[in-house]
Amino acid sequence: MGQQEELQAVDQLPLEIDGTVVYLPIVAENKLTVYKIAAEDNSIKTEEEFNVKWDTVRFNPYRGESVSFPIALTFNTEDFASPVERKMVVTSRYGWRRGRPHQGIDIDLVVGESVKSILEGKVRYVGYHGGHGKTVVIRHPNGLETVYAHLSKYSVKENEVVKKGQVIGKGGVTGNSRGSHLHLEVRYHGKSINPEYLFEFSTKEPKVRSDMVFVTRRWVTPRYHRSTRKSNIVLCTSMEDIERIKEEREKVYTVKKGDTLYRIANRYGLHISELCKINSIKRSSVLKVGQQIIVMNP
């Protein structure tokens, strides 16, 4: 027998298996094809993701399920469709709002205007859901679900396959809505994700931030964000990014003249109660110039 030719990987494909990210080698065309998978092919997970807890009755069929971090998400497109026909204007962001978590973003529109699916997918839920009012939930091939709330009219039905940019309903003020707007949420297995971490809403051409994104706990926790301002986006596109953030997680800040606990917490994207807990101090504690405060970027 001749000497067996050694397989040489030309690239790696990151995959999430049971919450753990593994890297599958991709070899050249003339090698053993059993190892070759096109990196842009996102169909591997499609059927599995569409079938997991598919429920057209419950808004959140994942209730009680735990999610491992980081969450690895792949996208087979560089852009997404604007959910509204007018220029996208974000009126309220993901984060803490009036003492409660706001788990999506609000986009300005007028009652009766068309609302569109931002990505291709399959309609999982159509119905009235509490504060969301009339709501449509669409599941996408990578496991994400997008939620379109406060609608006045539905244009799709459960189990219907929709295209990117397809009209799914009309804007309204149903549910707990202070004026007409679209409340848009992005969820993965029931966990809300800050939509602006995955998608760029402020550009003329709506863009997906990366074809591979790792979502850390920070981006699924509203209390680390403020609905009144855009969070500082530090995108993780590799496990190396994750490790770097872990190394930088604990920092020490030296108090300067004029600093307050609120100002320091706001600077590092923390809730003031968490900053107090980390440092074993009270909200009423008086800071001294030169004092060291432990801060974290979760």
CSV table of C-alpha atoms in Angstrom, one decimal:
chain,number,residue,atom,x,y,z
A,1,MET,CA,0.0,0.0,0.0
A,2,GLY,CA,1.2,3.6,-0.8
A,3,GLN,CA,1.7,6.1,1.9
A,4,GLN,CA,-1.5,7.7,3.0
A,5,GLU,CA,-1.6,11.4,2.2
A,6,GLU,CA,-1.9,13.6,5.3
A,7,LEU,CA,-5.0,15.8,5.5
A,8,GLN,CA,-4.3,19.5,5.7
A,9,ALA,CA,-7.0,21.8,7.1
A,10,VAL,CA,-7.4,25.0,5.1
A,11,ASP,CA,-9.9,26.6,7.4
A,12,GLN,CA,-12.1,25.9,10.5
A,13,LEU,CA,-15.8,26.0,10.9
A,14,PRO,CA,-17.1,27.0,14.4
A,15,LEU,CA,-20.1,25.0,15.6
A,16,GLU,CA,-22.0,25.0,18.8
A,17,ILE,CA,-22.8,21.5,20.2
A,18,ASP,CA,-24.8,21.4,23.4
A,19,GLY,CA,-23.6,24.8,24.3
A,20,THR,CA,-19.9,24.1,23.6
A,21,VAL,CA,-18.2,25.7,20.6
A,22,VAL,CA,-16.0,23.3,18.6
A,23,TYR,CA,-14.0,23.9,15.5
A,24,LEU,CA,-14.5,21.5,12.6
A,25,PRO,CA,-11.6,21.3,10.1
A,26,ILE,CA,-12.3,22.1,6.5
A,27,VAL,CA,-10.0,20.5,4.0
A,28,ALA,CA,-9.3,21.1,0.3
A,29,GLU,CA,-11.6,19.8,-2.5
A,30,ASN,CA,-9.3,16.9,-3.5
A,31,LYS,CA,-9.1,15.5,0.1
A,32,LEU,CA,-11.5,13.2,1.8
A,33,THR,CA,-14.8,15.0,1.3
A,34,VAL,CA,-16.3,13.6,4.6
A,35,TYR,CA,-14.4,16.4,6.4
A,36,LYS,CA,-15.4,19.2,4.0
A,37,ILE,CA,-18.3,21.5,4.9
A,38,ALA,CA,-18.8,24.9,3.3
A,39,ALA,CA,-18.4,27.6,5.9
A,40,GLU,CA,-21.3,29.6,4.4
A,41,ASP,CA,-23.7,26.7,4.5
A,42,ASN,CA,-26.0,27.4,7.5
A,43,SER,CA,-28.4,24.6,6.7
A,44,ILE,CA,-26.7,22.1,9.0
A,45,LYS,CA,-28.7,23.4,12.0
A,46,THR,CA,-31.8,24.5,10.2
A,47,GLU,CA,-34.1,21.5,10.6
A,48,GLU,CA,-32.9,20.9,14.1
A,49,GLU,CA,-33.5,24.5,15.2
A,50,PHE,CA,-37.0,24.6,13.5
A,51,ASN,CA,-38.1,21.4,15.2
A,52,VAL,CA,-36.9,22.1,18.8
A,53,LYS,CA,-39.9,23.0,20.9
A,54,TRP,CA,-41.9,24.2,17.9
A,55,ASP,CA,-45.1,25.6,19.6
A,56,THR,CA,-47.7,27.8,17.9
A,57,VAL,CA,-49.7,28.3,21.1
A,58,ARG,CA,-47.2,29.5,23.7
A,59,PHE,CA,-45.2,32.7,23.2
A,60,ASN,CA,-42.2,31.2,25.0
A,61,PRO,CA,-41.9,27.4,24.8
A,62,TYR,CA,-38.4,27.6,26.2
A,63,ARG,CA,-39.5,28.7,29.6
A,64,GLY,CA,-37.3,27.1,32.3
A,65,GLU,CA,-34.6,26.1,29.9
A,66,SER,CA,-31.0,27.1,30.7
A,67,VAL,CA,-28.7,28.4,28.0
A,68,SER,CA,-24.9,28.0,28.0
A,69,PHE,CA,-22.7,31.0,27.3
A,70,PRO,CA,-21.3,32.1,25.0
A,71,ILE,CA,-24.0,31.5,22.5
A,72,ALA,CA,-22.5,31.0,19.0
A,73,LEU,CA,-24.7,32.4,16.2
A,74,THR,CA,-24.0,32.2,12.4
A,75,PHE,CA,-25.6,34.3,9.7
A,76,ASN,CA,-25.8,33.5,6.0
A,77,THR,CA,-26.5,37.1,5.0
A,78,GLU,CA,-24.6,40.3,5.4
A,79,ASP,CA,-27.7,42.5,5.7
A,80,PHE,CA,-31.2,42.4,7.0
A,81,ALA,CA,-34.5,44.1,5.9
A,82,SER,CA,-35.7,47.2,7.7
A,83,PRO,CA,-38.8,46.2,9.7
A,84,VAL,CA,-40.5,49.5,8.8
A,85,GLU,CA,-40.9,51.3,5.5
A,86,ARG,CA,-39.7,54.7,6.7
A,87,LYS,CA,-36.2,55.5,8.0
A,88,MET,CA,-35.5,53.5,11.1
A,89,VAL,CA,-35.6,55.7,14.2
A,90,VAL,CA,-35.0,53.9,17.5
A,91,THR,CA,-37.0,55.7,20.2
A,92,SER,CA,-36.2,53.4,23.1
A,93,ARG,CA,-33.4,50.9,23.5
A,94,TYR,CA,-32.7,47.5,25.1
A,95,GLY,CA,-32.0,47.9,28.8
A,96,TRP,CA,-33.3,49.1,32.1
A,97,ARG,CA,-36.3,51.4,31.8
A,98,ARG,CA,-38.5,52.9,34.5
A,99,GLY,CA,-37.4,50.3,37.0
A,100,ARG,CA,-38.1,47.4,34.6
A,101,PRO,CA,-36.3,45.4,31.9
A,102,HIS,CA,-37.0,46.6,28.4
A,103,GLN,CA,-36.1,43.5,26.4
A,104,GLY,CA,-36.2,44.9,22.9
A,105,ILE,CA,-36.0,48.1,20.9
A,106,ASP,CA,-38.8,50.5,19.9
A,107,ILE,CA,-38.8,51.8,16.3
A,108,ASP,CA,-41.0,54.7,15.3
A,109,LEU,CA,-43.9,54.1,12.9
A,110,VAL,CA,-47.5,55.2,12.3
A,111,VAL,CA,-50.6,53.0,12.9
A,112,GLY,CA,-51.4,51.1,9.8
A,113,GLU,CA,-47.8,51.1,8.3
A,114,SER,CA,-46.4,47.8,7.1
A,115,VAL,CA,-44.2,45.8,9.4
A,116,LYS,CA,-41.7,43.4,7.8
A,117,SER,CA,-39.6,40.4,8.8
A,118,ILE,CA,-36.0,41.3,9.1
A,119,LEU,CA,-34.8,37.9,8.0
A,120,GLU,CA,-36.2,34.8,6.3
A,121,GLY,CA,-37.8,32.3,8.6
A,122,LYS,CA,-40.9,30.5,9.6
A,123,VAL,CA,-43.8,32.0,11.6
A,124,ARG,CA,-44.1,30.2,15.0
A,125,TYR,CA,-46.6,32.4,16.9
A,126,VAL,CA,-49.4,34.7,16.0
A,127,GLY,CA,-51.6,36.1,18.7
A,128,TYR,CA,-52.3,38.5,21.5
A,129,HIS,CA,-49.6,38.3,24.3
A,130,GLY,CA,-49.9,40.4,27.4
A,131,GLY,CA,-48.1,43.7,27.2
A,132,HIS,CA,-46.9,42.9,23.7
A,133,GLY,CA,-50.4,43.1,22.3
A,134,LYS,CA,-50.9,41.7,18.9
A,135,THR,CA,-47.7,39.8,18.2
A,136,VAL,CA,-45.9,37.8,15.5
A,137,VAL,CA,-42.9,35.6,16.4
A,138,ILE,CA,-40.7,34.3,13.6
A,139,ARG,CA,-38.0,31.6,14.0
A,140,HIS,CA,-34.9,31.8,11.8
A,141,PRO,CA,-32.6,29.1,10.5
A,142,ASN,CA,-29.8,29.9,13.0
A,143,GLY,CA,-32.2,29.4,16.0
A,144,LEU,CA,-32.9,33.1,16.6
A,145,GLU,CA,-36.5,34.3,17.0
A,146,THR,CA,-37.7,37.8,16.2
A,147,VAL,CA,-40.7,39.3,18.0
A,148,TYR,CA,-42.9,42.0,16.4
A,149,ALA,CA,-45.2,43.5,19.0
A,150,HIS,CA,-48.0,46.2,19.4
A,151,LEU,CA,-49.4,45.3,15.9
A,152,SER,CA,-52.9,46.3,14.7
A,153,LYS,CA,-53.2,43.6,12.1
A,154,TYR,CA,-51.7,40.2,11.2
A,155,SER,CA,-50.6,39.4,7.6
A,156,VAL,CA,-49.3,35.9,8.2
A,157,LYS,CA,-50.3,32.7,9.9
A,158,GLU,CA,-48.6,30.1,12.0
A,159,ASN,CA,-46.2,27.7,10.2
A,160,GLU,CA,-46.0,30.1,7.2
A,161,VAL,CA,-42.5,30.4,5.6
A,162,VAL,CA,-41.6,34.1,5.1
A,163,LYS,CA,-38.9,35.8,3.1
A,164,LYS,CA,-36.6,38.6,4.3
A,165,GLY,CA,-38.5,41.9,3.9
A,166,GLN,CA,-42.0,40.2,3.6
A,167,VAL,CA,-44.9,42.1,5.2
A,168,ILE,CA,-46.1,40.3,8.3
A,169,GLY,CA,-48.5,42.8,9.8
A,170,LYS,CA,-49.5,46.4,10.4
A,171,GLY,CA,-48.2,48.8,13.1
A,172,GLY,CA,-50.4,49.7,16.0
A,173,VAL,CA,-50.7,50.5,19.7
A,174,THR,CA,-52.0,47.2,21.1
A,175,GLY,CA,-50.9,46.0,24.5
A,176,ASN,CA,-48.9,48.2,26.8
A,177,SER,CA,-47.9,50.8,24.3
A,178,ARG,CA,-47.3,54.5,24.9
A,179,GLY,CA,-48.0,55.7,21.4
A,180,SER,CA,-47.5,54.0,18.1
A,181,HIS,CA,-44.2,52.1,17.5
A,182,LEU,CA,-42.9,48.7,16.7
A,183,HIS,CA,-41.4,46.8,19.6
A,184,LEU,CA,-38.8,44.5,18.2
A,185,GLU,CA,-37.2,41.7,20.2
A,186,VAL,CA,-34.5,39.2,19.3
A,187,ARG,CA,-34.5,36.0,21.3
A,188,TYR,CA,-32.5,32.7,21.4
A,189,HIS,CA,-34.2,29.8,23.2
A,190,GLY,CA,-36.3,32.3,25.2
A,191,LYS,CA,-33.4,34.6,26.2
A,192,SER,CA,-33.7,38.1,24.9
A,193,ILE,CA,-30.6,39.5,23.2
A,194,ASN,CA,-29.8,43.2,22.7
A,195,PRO,CA,-30.7,43.6,19.0
A,196,GLU,CA,-28.1,46.2,18.5
A,197,TYR,CA,-25.3,43.7,19.4
A,198,LEU,CA,-26.3,41.6,16.3
A,199,PHE,CA,-27.6,44.2,13.9
A,200,GLU,CA,-26.6,47.8,12.9
A,201,PHE,CA,-29.8,49.9,12.9
A,202,SER,CA,-28.3,53.3,12.4
A,203,THR,CA,-26.9,53.0,8.9
A,204,LYS,CA,-28.7,53.6,5.6
A,205,GLU,CA,-28.2,50.0,4.7
A,206,PRO,CA,-29.1,47.7,7.6
A,207,LYS,CA,-26.2,45.4,8.3
A,208,VAL,CA,-25.6,42.1,10.2
A,209,ARG,CA,-22.5,42.9,12.3
A,210,SER,CA,-20.7,39.6,11.5
A,211,ASP,CA,-21.4,36.2,9.9
A,212,MET,CA,-20.2,34.7,13.2
A,213,VAL,CA,-21.1,36.2,16.6
A,214,PHE,CA,-20.5,35.0,20.1
A,215,VAL,CA,-23.1,36.3,22.6
A,216,THR,CA,-22.0,36.7,26.2
A,217,ARG,CA,-24.2,37.0,29.3
A,218,ARG,CA,-23.8,40.8,29.2
A,219,TRP,CA,-25.8,41.0,26.0
A,220,VAL,CA,-28.8,39.1,27.3
A,221,THR,CA,-29.0,41.0,30.6
A,222,PRO,CA,-31.1,44.2,30.4
A,223,ARG,CA,-29.8,45.6,33.7
A,224,TYR,CA,-26.3,46.1,32.1
A,225,HIS,CA,-27.8,48.5,29.6
A,226,ARG,CA,-29.9,51.7,29.5
A,227,SER,CA,-32.9,52.2,27.3
A,228,THR,CA,-32.0,55.9,26.9
A,229,ARG,CA,-28.7,55.4,25.2
A,230,LYS,CA,-26.9,53.0,22.8
A,231,SER,CA,-24.6,50.6,24.6
A,232,ASN,CA,-20.9,50.5,23.6
A,233,ILE,CA,-20.7,47.6,21.2
A,234,VAL,CA,-17.7,45.4,21.7
A,235,LEU,CA,-18.3,42.5,19.3
A,236,CYS,CA,-17.0,39.0,19.9
A,237,THR,CA,-16.4,37.1,16.7
A,238,SER,CA,-14.1,34.4,18.0
A,239,MET,CA,-13.2,32.5,21.1
A,240,GLU,CA,-10.0,34.6,21.3
A,241,ASP,CA,-12.3,37.6,21.8
A,242,ILE,CA,-14.1,35.8,24.6
A,243,GLU,CA,-10.9,35.0,26.4
A,244,ARG,CA,-9.7,38.5,26.1
A,245,ILE,CA,-12.8,39.9,27.7
A,246,LYS,CA,-12.5,37.3,30.5
A,247,GLU,CA,-9.0,38.6,31.2
A,248,GLU,CA,-10.2,42.2,31.2
A,249,ARG,CA,-13.3,41.4,33.2
A,250,GLU,CA,-12.1,42.6,36.6
A,251,LYS,CA,-10.6,46.1,36.7
A,252,VAL,CA,-9.8,48.7,39.4
A,253,TYR,CA,-10.8,52.3,39.0
A,254,THR,CA,-9.2,55.1,41.0
A,255,VAL,CA,-11.7,57.7,42.2
A,256,LYS,CA,-11.2,61.2,40.9
A,257,LYS,CA,-12.6,64.5,42.1
A,258,GLY,CA,-16.3,64.8,41.3
A,259,ASP,CA,-16.8,61.1,40.8
A,260,THR,CA,-20.0,59.5,42.2
A,261,LEU,CA,-21.0,55.8,42.4
A,262,TYR,CA,-23.7,56.5,39.8
A,263,ARG,CA,-21.2,58.1,37.4
A,264,ILE,CA,-18.7,55.2,37.8
A,265,ALA,CA,-21.4,52.5,37.4
A,266,ASN,CA,-22.7,54.3,34.3
A,267,ARG,CA,-19.3,54.5,32.8
A,268,TYR,CA,-18.7,50.7,33.0
A,269,GLY,CA,-22.3,49.7,32.1
A,270,LEU,CA,-23.1,48.5,35.6
A,271,HIS,CA,-26.2,48.8,37.8
A,272,ILE,CA,-25.3,50.9,40.9
A,273,SER,CA,-26.5,48.1,43.2
A,274,GLU,CA,-24.1,45.7,41.6
A,275,LEU,CA,-21.2,48.1,41.9
A,276,CYS,CA,-22.0,48.4,45.6
A,277,LYS,CA,-22.2,44.6,46.0
A,278,ILE,CA,-18.8,44.1,44.3
A,279,ASN,CA,-17.2,46.6,46.7
A,280,SER,CA,-19.2,45.8,49.8
A,281,ILE,CA,-20.3,49.4,50.2
A,282,LYS,CA,-23.6,51.2,50.5
A,283,ARG,CA,-25.2,53.6,48.0
A,284,SER,CA,-24.8,56.4,50.7
A,285,SER,CA,-21.0,55.7,51.0
A,286,VAL,CA,-18.9,58.8,50.5
A,287,LEU,CA,-16.1,58.3,48.0
A,288,LYS,CA,-12.6,59.7,48.6
A,289,VAL,CA,-10.2,60.9,45.9
A,290,GLY,CA,-7.7,58.1,45.3
A,291,GLN,CA,-10.0,55.4,46.6
A,292,GLN,CA,-9.9,52.2,44.4
A,293,ILE,CA,-13.2,50.8,43.2
A,294,ILE,CA,-13.5,47.3,41.6
A,295,VAL,CA,-15.5,47.4,38.4
A,296,MET,CA,-16.5,44.6,36.0
A,297,ASN,CA,-17.5,44.4,32.4
A,298,PRO,CA,-19.7,41.3,32.4
